[in-house]
Structure formats: C-alpha cells, structure tokens
Coordinates of C-alpha atoms and ligand atoms in Angstrom, one line a residue:
X215 CA -251.6 128.6 -281.3
X216 CA -252.0 126.9 -277.9
X217 CA -254.2 127.8 -274.8
X218 CA -251.9 128.5 -272.0
X219 CA -251.8 129.5 -268.6
X220 CA -252.4 133.0 -269.5
X221 CA -254.3 132.9 -272.6
X222 CA -252.4 132.2 -275.5
X223 CA -248.7 130.9 -276.2
X224 CA -247.8 133.5 -278.7
X225 CA -244.5 131.9 -279.5
X226 CA -243.3 128.8 -282.0
X227 CA -242.7 125.8 -279.4
X228 CA -240.6 123.1 -280.1
X229 CA -241.3 120.7 -277.6
X230 CA -240.1 117.0 -276.7
X231 CA -242.2 115.2 -274.1
X232 CA -240.0 113.4 -271.6
X233 CA -239.7 112.4 -267.9
X234 CA -240.1 115.0 -264.9
X235 CA -236.3 117.0 -265.1
X236 CA -234.7 117.0 -261.8
X237 CA -233.0 120.2 -261.1
X238 CA -231.6 121.2 -257.8
X239 CA -233.7 123.5 -255.9
X240 CA -237.0 122.4 -257.4
X241 CA -238.6 121.6 -253.8
X242 CA -238.0 125.4 -252.8
X243 CA -239.4 126.6 -256.2
X244 CA -242.3 124.1 -255.5
X245 CA -243.0 125.7 -252.3
X246 CA -242.5 129.1 -253.7
X247 CA -245.1 128.2 -256.0
X248 CA -248.0 126.7 -253.2
X249 CA -247.4 129.8 -251.3
X250 CA -248.0 132.2 -254.2
X251 CA -251.0 130.3 -255.1
X252 CA -252.3 130.4 -251.3
X253 CA -252.2 134.2 -251.6
X254 CA -253.8 134.4 -254.7
X255 CA -250.8 135.5 -256.4
X256 CA -250.9 132.9 -259.2
X257 CA -253.9 131.1 -259.9
X258 CA -256.6 131.1 -262.1
X259 CA -259.5 133.8 -262.8
X260 CA -263.2 133.8 -262.8
X261 CA -263.2 132.9 -266.5
X262 CA -260.8 129.9 -265.8
X263 CA -257.6 131.6 -267.4
X264 CA -254.6 131.2 -265.6
X265 CA -252.4 133.4 -264.3
X266 CA -248.7 133.5 -263.1
X267 CA -245.6 131.3 -263.6
X268 CA -242.1 130.9 -261.7
X269 CA -238.7 129.6 -263.0
X270 CA -235.4 128.5 -261.6
X271 CA -232.0 128.8 -263.7
X272 CA -230.6 125.5 -264.4
X273 CA -227.3 125.6 -266.6
X274 CA -226.2 128.6 -268.7
X275 CA -229.7 130.1 -270.2
X276 CA -231.4 126.9 -269.7
X277 CA -234.3 127.3 -267.1
X278 CA -237.0 125.3 -265.2
X279 CA -240.5 127.0 -265.3
X280 CA -244.1 125.9 -264.4
X281 CA -246.1 124.5 -267.5
X282 CA -248.6 126.0 -269.6
X283 CA -252.2 125.6 -268.1
X284 CA -251.0 124.8 -264.4
X285 CA -252.7 127.9 -262.8
X286 CA -256.0 126.1 -261.2
X287 CA -253.7 123.0 -259.6
X288 CA -252.9 123.9 -255.8
X289 CA -249.7 122.2 -255.2
X290 CA -247.7 121.2 -258.5
X291 CA -245.4 118.4 -258.7
X292 CA -242.4 117.7 -260.9
X293 CA -244.5 116.7 -263.8
X294 CA -245.7 120.3 -264.0
X295 CA -242.6 121.9 -265.0
X296 CA -240.7 122.2 -268.2
X297 CA -237.1 122.7 -269.1
X298 CA -236.8 125.6 -271.5
X299 CA -233.7 124.5 -273.4
X300 CA -233.3 127.4 -275.7
X301 CA -235.1 130.4 -276.6
X302 CA -234.8 133.4 -280.0
X303 CA -236.4 136.3 -279.0
X304 CA -235.9 137.4 -282.4
X305 CA -237.6 134.6 -284.0
X306 CA -239.9 134.0 -281.5
X307 CA -239.3 130.5 -280.7
X308 CA -238.6 128.3 -277.9
X309 CA -237.4 124.8 -277.6
X310 CA -238.2 122.8 -274.4
X311 CA -238.6 119.6 -273.0
X312 CA -240.5 117.9 -269.7
X313 CA -244.0 116.1 -269.2
X314 CA -245.6 119.6 -269.9
X315 CA -245.2 122.4 -272.3
X316 CA -243.8 125.7 -271.0
X317 CA -245.5 128.8 -269.7
X318 CA -246.4 131.4 -272.1
X319 CA -244.3 133.7 -270.3
X320 CA -241.6 131.7 -271.0
X321 CA -240.1 134.1 -273.4
X322 CA -239.9 136.8 -270.5
X323 CA -237.9 134.4 -268.4
X324 CA -235.8 133.8 -270.7
X325 CA -235.0 137.7 -271.7
X326 CA -234.0 138.2 -267.6
X327 CA -231.9 135.1 -267.3
X328 CA -229.8 136.2 -270.4
X329 CA -229.4 139.6 -269.5
X330 CA -227.8 139.1 -266.1
X331 CA -226.2 135.9 -264.9
X332 CA -226.1 136.4 -261.3
X333 CA -230.1 135.9 -261.5
X334 CA -231.3 132.3 -260.8
X335 CA -235.2 132.6 -260.2
X336 CA -238.1 134.8 -261.4
X337 CA -241.8 134.8 -260.3
X338 CA -244.1 136.4 -262.2
X339 CA -247.7 137.3 -260.1
X340 CA -250.7 138.9 -260.5
X341 CA -252.4 141.4 -258.1
X342 CA -254.5 144.7 -259.0
X343 CA -253.6 146.0 -255.5
X344 CA -249.6 145.7 -255.8
X345 CA -249.9 146.7 -259.7
X346 CA -251.9 150.0 -259.0
X347 CA -249.4 150.8 -256.3
X348 CA -246.2 150.1 -258.0
X349 CA -247.6 152.3 -261.2
X350 CA -248.5 155.1 -258.9
X351 CA -245.0 154.8 -257.0
X352 CA -243.4 154.8 -260.1
X353 CA -241.6 151.2 -259.8
X354 CA -239.6 150.1 -263.0
X355 CA -242.3 149.4 -265.7
X356 CA -242.4 148.0 -269.2
X357 CA -244.1 149.7 -271.7
X358 CA -248.1 149.8 -271.8
X359 CA -248.0 148.5 -275.7
X360 CA -245.9 145.7 -274.8
X361 CA -248.0 142.4 -274.2
X362 CA -247.7 139.4 -272.2
X363 CA -246.2 136.8 -273.8
X364 CA -244.4 138.5 -276.4
X365 CA -241.2 139.4 -278.1
X366 CA -241.7 143.1 -277.4
X367 CA -242.2 142.2 -273.8
X368 CA -239.1 139.9 -273.6
X369 CA -237.1 143.1 -274.9
X370 CA -238.7 145.6 -272.9
X371 CA -238.1 143.5 -269.6
X372 CA -234.2 143.2 -270.5
X373 CA -234.0 146.6 -270.7
X374 CA -235.8 147.3 -267.5
X375 CA -233.2 144.9 -265.7
X376 CA -230.1 146.3 -267.4
X377 CA -231.4 149.5 -266.4
X378 CA -232.2 148.9 -262.4
X379 CA -231.0 146.8 -260.1
X380 CA -229.3 143.7 -262.0
X381 CA -229.1 141.2 -259.0
X382 CA -232.7 141.4 -257.9
X383 CA -235.8 143.8 -258.4
X384 CA -239.4 144.3 -259.0
X385 CA -241.0 145.4 -262.6
X386 CA -244.5 146.3 -263.1
X387 CA -245.6 145.3 -266.5
X388 CA -247.9 148.1 -267.7
X389 CA -248.9 146.2 -270.4
X390 CA -250.3 143.0 -268.9
X391 CA -253.0 144.2 -266.6
X392 CA -251.9 143.2 -262.4
X393 CA -248.6 141.5 -264.0
X394 CA -245.6 141.6 -262.0
X395 CA -242.2 140.5 -262.1
X396 CA -239.6 139.8 -259.4
X397 CA -236.3 138.3 -260.1
X398 CA -233.3 137.6 -257.8
X399 CA -230.4 135.4 -257.2
X400 CA -232.1 132.8 -255.3
X401 CA -235.7 131.6 -254.7
X402 CA -235.6 132.8 -251.0
X403 CA -234.6 136.5 -252.2
X404 CA -237.3 136.4 -254.9
X405 CA -239.9 135.6 -252.4
X406 CA -238.9 137.9 -249.9
X407 CA -239.3 140.7 -252.6
X408 CA -242.7 139.5 -253.2
X409 CA -243.9 139.2 -249.8
X410 CA -242.7 142.4 -248.9
X411 CA -244.5 144.4 -251.8
X412 CA -247.4 142.5 -250.6
X413 CA -247.2 143.7 -247.0
X414 CA -246.8 147.2 -248.5
X415 CA -249.6 147.7 -250.7
X416 CA -252.2 145.3 -249.4
X417 CA -253.5 147.0 -246.8
X418 CA -254.7 149.7 -248.9
X419 CA -257.3 147.2 -250.4
X420 CA -259.7 146.9 -248.2
X421 CA -261.5 150.3 -248.0
X422 CA -264.7 150.6 -246.2
X423 CA -266.5 152.0 -249.1
X424 CA -270.2 153.1 -249.6
X425 CA -271.7 151.3 -252.3
X426 CA -275.2 149.8 -253.1
X427 CA -276.0 149.4 -249.3
X428 CA -279.8 148.7 -250.6
X429 CA -279.0 145.9 -252.5
X430 CA -276.9 144.3 -249.5
X431 CA -278.5 141.5 -247.5
X432 CA -276.6 142.9 -244.5
X433 CA -278.1 146.2 -244.2
X434 CA -281.6 144.4 -243.4
X435 CA -279.9 142.8 -240.4
X436 CA -278.8 144.0 -237.2
X437 CA -275.2 142.3 -237.1
X438 CA -273.3 142.7 -233.8
X439 CA -271.1 139.9 -234.0
X440 CA -269.0 137.8 -237.1
X441 CA -268.1 134.3 -236.3
X442 CA -265.2 132.8 -238.7
X443 CA -264.5 129.0 -239.5
X444 CA -260.8 128.6 -239.9
X445 CA -260.2 125.7 -242.6
X446 CA -260.9 127.5 -245.8
X447 CA -262.0 130.8 -244.8
X448 CA -258.9 132.2 -242.9
X449 CA -256.4 129.5 -244.1
X450 CA -256.2 126.6 -246.7
X451 CA -255.3 123.8 -244.6
X452 CA -257.4 121.6 -246.8
X453 CA -254.3 120.5 -248.7
X454 CA -252.7 119.6 -245.5
X455 CA -255.6 117.5 -244.6
X456 CA -255.6 115.6 -248.0
X457 CA -251.9 114.9 -248.1
X458 CA -252.6 112.9 -244.4
X459 CA -255.9 111.2 -245.4
X460 CA -254.6 110.3 -248.6
X461 CA -251.5 108.5 -247.0
X462 CA -254.2 106.5 -244.5
X463 CA -256.0 105.7 -247.6
X464 CA -252.8 104.2 -249.1
X465 CA -252.2 102.2 -246.4
X466 CA -255.5 100.2 -247.2
X467 CA -254.4 100.0 -250.9
X468 CA -257.1 102.6 -252.3
X469 CA -257.0 105.8 -253.9
X470 CA -258.2 109.0 -252.5
X471 CA -259.2 111.9 -254.9
X472 CA -258.9 115.7 -254.2
X473 CA -263.0 115.7 -255.1
X474 CA -263.1 113.2 -252.3
X475 CA -261.5 115.3 -250.2
X476 CA -264.2 117.8 -251.0
X477 CA -266.6 115.9 -248.6
X478 CA -264.2 115.9 -245.8
X479 CA -264.4 119.9 -245.5
X480 CA -265.9 121.1 -242.3
X481 CA -266.6 117.8 -241.0
X482 CA -265.0 116.6 -237.6
X483 CA -262.0 114.4 -237.8
X484 CA -263.5 111.1 -236.9
X485 CA -266.4 111.5 -239.4
X486 CA -264.1 112.2 -242.0
X487 CA -262.2 108.9 -241.2
X488 CA -265.6 107.3 -241.5
X489 CA -266.6 108.9 -244.9
X490 CA -262.8 107.9 -245.9
X491 CA -263.2 104.1 -245.1
X492 CA -266.3 104.3 -246.8
X493 CA -264.8 105.2 -250.0
X494 CA -262.4 102.5 -249.8
X495 CA -265.3 99.9 -248.1
X496 CA -263.0 99.1 -245.2
X497 CA -264.4 97.6 -242.2
X498 CA -262.3 98.2 -238.8
X499 CA -262.7 98.3 -235.0
X500 CA -263.4 101.6 -233.2
X501 CA -260.0 100.8 -231.5
X502 CA -258.4 101.0 -234.8
X503 CA -260.4 103.6 -236.3
X504 CA -258.9 105.8 -232.9
X505 CA -255.3 104.5 -233.8
X506 CA -255.6 105.8 -237.2
X507 CA -257.7 109.3 -236.6
X508 CA -254.3 109.6 -234.1
X509 CA -251.9 108.8 -237.0
X510 CA -253.5 111.0 -239.5
X511 CA -253.5 113.8 -236.8
X512 CA -249.9 113.2 -236.2
X513 CA -249.1 113.8 -240.0
X514 CA -251.3 116.6 -240.4
X515 CA -249.6 118.3 -237.1
X516 CA -246.2 117.7 -238.8
X517 CA -247.5 119.2 -242.1
X518 CA -248.8 122.2 -240.2
X519 CA -245.7 122.6 -238.3
X520 CA -243.9 125.4 -240.2
X521 CA -247.3 127.6 -241.1
X522 CA -246.5 131.2 -240.8
X523 CA -248.8 134.2 -241.3
X524 CA -247.8 134.7 -244.8
X525 CA -250.4 131.8 -245.2
X526 CA -253.4 133.5 -244.1
X527 CA -256.0 133.8 -247.0
X528 CA -255.7 137.0 -248.9
X529 CA -257.6 140.1 -247.2
X530 CA -259.1 137.8 -244.0
X531 CA -256.9 140.1 -241.7
X532 CA -257.5 143.2 -242.7
X533 CA -261.2 142.2 -243.0
X534 CA -261.5 141.0 -239.6
X535 CA -259.5 144.0 -238.4
X536 CA -261.9 146.5 -239.8
X537 CA -264.9 144.7 -238.3
X538 CA -263.4 144.7 -234.9
X539 CA -262.5 148.7 -235.5
X540 CA -265.8 149.1 -236.1
X541 CA -267.2 147.7 -233.0
X542 CA -268.3 144.3 -234.4
X543 CA -267.5 141.5 -232.0
X544 CA -265.4 138.6 -233.6
X545 CA -265.6 134.7 -232.9
X546 CA -263.6 131.6 -234.3
X547 CA -266.3 128.6 -234.8
X548 CA -264.3 126.0 -236.1
X549 CA -264.7 122.1 -236.3
X550 CA -260.9 121.5 -235.9
X551 CA -259.3 120.2 -232.3
X552 CA -256.0 121.9 -233.7
X553 CA -257.2 125.6 -234.1
X554 CA -255.1 126.9 -231.0
X555 CA -251.9 125.6 -232.5
X556 CA -252.7 127.2 -235.9
X557 CA -254.0 130.6 -234.7
X558 CA -250.9 130.6 -233.1
X559 CA -248.7 129.9 -235.9
X560 CA -250.4 132.4 -237.8
X561 CA -250.2 134.9 -235.1
X562 CA -254.2 136.1 -235.1
X563 CA -254.9 134.8 -232.0
X564 CA -255.8 138.4 -230.8
X565 CA -258.3 139.0 -233.7
X566 CA -260.9 137.3 -231.8
X567 CA -263.1 138.2 -228.7
X568 CA -264.0 134.1 -228.7
X569 CA -262.8 130.9 -229.9
X570 CA -264.5 127.8 -229.9
X571 CA -263.4 124.9 -231.8
X572 CA -263.6 121.0 -231.8
X573 CA -262.4 120.8 -228.2
X574 CA -265.2 122.7 -227.1
X575 CA -268.4 121.1 -228.4
X576 CA -270.1 117.4 -228.7
X577 CA -271.9 118.0 -231.6
X578 CA -270.1 118.4 -235.0
X579 CA -271.5 120.7 -237.8
X580 CA -274.0 120.6 -239.3
X581 CA -275.0 120.5 -235.5
X582 CA -275.4 124.3 -234.9
X583 CA -273.8 123.8 -231.1
X584 CA -270.2 125.5 -232.2
X585 CA -271.6 128.8 -233.6
X586 CA -274.3 128.9 -230.9
X587 CA -271.9 128.5 -227.8
X588 CA -269.5 131.2 -229.8
X589 CA -273.0 133.2 -229.7
X590 CA -273.6 133.1 -225.9
X591 CA -269.9 133.6 -225.0
X592 CA -270.1 136.7 -226.8
X593 CA -273.3 137.4 -225.4
X594 CA -275.3 138.0 -228.7
X595 CA -278.5 137.1 -229.8
X596 CA -277.7 134.4 -232.8
X597 CA -279.8 136.5 -235.2
X598 CA -277.5 139.3 -234.7
X599 CA -274.5 137.0 -235.8
X600 CA -273.0 136.4 -239.0
X601 CA -270.9 133.6 -240.1
X602 CA -268.4 133.4 -242.4
X603 CA -268.0 129.3 -244.1
X604 CA -266.5 127.5 -246.8
X605 CA -268.4 124.4 -246.2
X606 CA -271.8 123.1 -246.6
X607 CA -272.0 121.5 -243.3
X608 CA -270.8 124.7 -242.0
X609 CA -273.7 126.7 -243.9
X610 CA -276.1 124.4 -242.4
X611 CA -274.6 124.6 -238.9
X612 CA -275.5 128.6 -239.3
X613 CA -278.5 128.4 -240.9
X614 CA -279.8 126.0 -238.2
X615 CA -278.4 128.4 -235.4
X616 CA -280.5 131.0 -237.0
X617 CA -277.8 133.2 -238.1
X618 CA -276.9 135.1 -241.3
X619 CA -274.3 132.9 -243.5
X620 CA -271.7 134.1 -246.0
X621 CA -270.2 131.3 -248.0
X622 CA -266.5 132.0 -249.1
X623 CA -266.3 129.8 -252.6
X624 CA -268.8 128.8 -255.3
X625 CA -272.7 129.7 -255.2
X626 CA -272.8 126.3 -257.3
X627 CA -271.6 124.3 -254.3
X628 CA -272.8 126.5 -251.2
X629 CA -276.3 126.7 -252.2
X630 CA -277.5 127.4 -248.7
X631 CA -275.6 130.8 -248.0
X632 CA -277.4 134.1 -247.8
X633 CA -274.6 135.5 -250.1
X634 CA -271.3 134.0 -251.6
X635 CA -268.3 135.7 -252.0
X636 CA -264.9 134.2 -253.8
X637 CA -262.8 135.4 -250.9
X638 CA -261.8 138.4 -249.3
X639 CA -260.4 140.3 -252.1
X640 CA -263.6 140.8 -254.2
X641 CA -265.6 144.1 -254.4
X642 CA -268.2 142.4 -252.6
X643 CA -266.6 143.4 -249.5
X644 CA -267.6 146.8 -249.3
X645 CA -271.3 145.7 -249.6
X646 CA -270.9 143.7 -246.9
X647 CA -268.8 145.4 -244.5
X648 CA -270.2 148.9 -244.9
X649 CA -273.7 147.6 -243.7
X650 CA -272.4 145.6 -241.3
X651 CA -270.4 148.6 -239.3
X652 CA -273.2 150.8 -240.0
X653 CA -275.6 148.6 -237.9
X654 CA -273.1 148.2 -235.5
X655 CA -272.4 151.8 -234.8
X656 CA -276.2 152.2 -234.6
X657 CA -276.3 149.9 -232.0
X658 CA -273.6 151.2 -230.0
X659 CA -275.6 154.8 -230.0
Ligands
LIG756 C1 -262.1 121.4 -240.5 C2 -261.8 121.1 -241.8 C3 -262.1 119.5 -241.6 C4 -261.6 118.5 -240.3 C5 -261.9 119.3 -239.4 C6 -261.5 118.5 -237.8 O1 -263.5 121.8 -240.5 O2 -262.4 121.3 -242.4 O3 -261.5 118.9 -242.8 O4 -261.8 117.3 -240.5 O5 -261.8 120.9 -239.5 O6 -260.3 118.9 -238.0 P1 -258.9 118.5 -237.0 O7 -257.7 119.5 -237.0 O8 -259.6 118.3 -235.8 O9 -258.5 117.2 -237.3
LIG757 MG1 -264.0 125.5 -243.4

C-alpha cells in the first residue's frame, strides 16, 4: 500500500513514470488548485496528512489528476499531475502515467467521469464547516459506510451523480469526514460551485463562544485595538513575492529556494533585496539595487493584479468583523508599500480604522514604528493593543512596542509570540475573541 495524499492508496496501481502530460486547461486547473490551497480547502492537516484533490477530463474517460502526496505543496507544477489512463472499479485497479502517482481518490473521480460524459472537472475539498452545513441541509450524500478511496465510495458517487443534477453538482461524502465533491462541465463552473457553497456556510463558523476564558492570555489584558499584519495574515502574498524574487536571482545565475523566501517574510523590500543578494554573494551599487527593487516590484504588481476577495485567508474577514462589532478598534500594520493596492483588490479597506504601511514609516520591522504609529492614530495605548503577525520580525516589533502578540503559523518558528494559532479557522479563536470583546465592552461602560 502506498501512503497517499489522503492517507493510503487503496487501489492496485499500475503506474508508468513519464514526463509531464500536456492537457488543455492544465493552467486553469492549476490556478483552481492554488486557490483551493489558499482557501485551506486542499492542503495538509496538523498530522501531516494531505487532503483534497482535483482533476480534468482528457480523452474519453482518461483524466489528469493531482498526484499523491501533493497536499503540502502550495503551488503545483505539471510535474505534480498524473494521467489516469483507465480504471476498473470492480477489480479496484488503476493504470496511470506521469511524473507522479495518482491521488488516492482517483477511483472516485473516474466513477464521476464514467457516469456522465458532459462532466469535465471534479474537485474534492475538505471543510468541516461546509460539510456540517451540507449534511444538515440534506445535500446529496454518499453513505457513511462508503470510505474514501474505495470502490464502495466510487459506486455510491456514481449513483449520487446519476440521481442528482448530471452536469454539475455538489456531493457530501458522509463516510469521509469533512469531504465534499464538486463536479461540472468546466473548471470555472466547478470552482464557482465551491466558492458559492463556501460563502453560504463559512459565516456560521466564527461563533463567539464562551470557553476556557480563564486560560486565555487575553482575558488578563485590557484590549481595545487589534493591529493586523497583511502579508501572511490576511492574504498569502508570499508566493507572489517568491516568484518575483526568484526571477531576480535567476538573472544573476543563482537559485533562490522557498526556504530562502521564509527569511524575507515581514522584511522590507530593500532589506529583502539585501538578503537575496547576500545569498547569491552578489555585490552591486546602490543605484543598481534601486533599479532591481523597481523591477521586482513591477513583476510583483503584475502577479497580484488579478487578486480578488476569494484570496482572503479563511475566516479572517469574519474575525475582524466580529472584533469591530464588539467595539474593538482595528488597524493594518504592514511593511508593504503595496498594501493600499491589495486592500482595494480584496475589497477590505472598510475593515480598518487606520492603515499604516511601508509608505508611512522610516524604520522597518522589527522596529516597532509601524505598530506604534497605528496605536497613536487609534488613540490607544500600546499595552491595550494586540498584534496579529506571521513573521518573526513582526513579532519582535510588537514586543518592542509593548503590545500583546498573536502569531499566525507554527509555534516552532514564532517563538516570542504570546500565543500562536494555525489560522483563523481554529477553535482557539473563541478563546481569543471572547475575552477580547468582554474587555472592550467593560471599558466602554
Ligand atoms: C511584507 C512581506 C515581505 C515584503 C514586505 C514589503 O512584510 O512579508 O516579504 O518584502 O512586505 O513589501 P512590498 O510590497 O513593499 O515590496
Ligand atoms: Mg507578514
């Protein structure tokens, strides 16, 4: 048995390793994959097991599907896709080719393509919130005893599709916790189904719930304002910065890796460039540096030009709205000089009372200037502010400003934060939010 991106591959695989397979609409499919990953609907859970996969029909019942064990990769390349040539539900076997073996969920995708010829795209996502809502509202579902990656599930899915809308639809996999399948005639239409169902149910998720108040670090602090970093907290722009910086490194003939990119998080543009040039051991004049920074920024801006509100990280909008409706002031405190542009693209400018970014400060994080300016404009003392940050430099800046700091990411990296959460979808939210709001209300009285 193979370890797969959903636990274990349960079918018998005959796979021929080959070069990437070129199919029309791969770019579109891959963009959909990136969006699903950014929304947390495809990814990897805290125990390292991947979830979610997507595919597109090629010729006949052949289809291109994401490879096994790709859940942790933020942006896939053609090397991460596999062509399923044929499948046999009764014998539970799959024949495939490509640079990587097929997703463990291939049989399920195959069953859908086989059942209706107009279906050309299948997207399998995970979301507790959507799952619970769909079960409650009685969407088409597969039985609880049909487990993921099994012929039973494939047959159940086939039945479901034939009984419901044949061209596009959503199915909840009751035997595959949090699992949902969307299918449609095109990538675009299938994606639309997911984005709509996400919108329908996501707002139910952030519930201000009184739990473990005494355990919360926030309950002991009088919080009046929350300051949010932008990149990595509200939206994942790191991948676009990475593409743009990597191209600069390539110009100078050295490689710039994803782990190198980690060092640039929260760091200003010019300091990022210094780190990059240091990695490549390149020495150039100040004028050349400025030109390079401009080239990088033009490329970055082209990459973020099509950003839209769907790229806002899961739950953050609702979290900020909840704070505001409970009397907490909100500000943006970002190193980026592009933050105005991004906030506009995401349509979230009204979520902030104050916006302070790289255009308003002369000292970059870890210097506390950006957060202190935000607090001053909010007319709030630093000790009454909490900062949400994903980068070490930002956490140091918050601490230097004498503010509370909640890290977004891994506690192993964000060592000095008062509390670290995975993101704005975890249950700890209520532990932060409720005491935050209680404190604000008490102070308003
Ligand atoms: C954020 C990002 C950094 C970036 C900095 C400046 O803090 O995490 O990676 O270098 O903003 O961004 P800018 O958009 O001004 O180049
Ligand atoms: Mg950041």
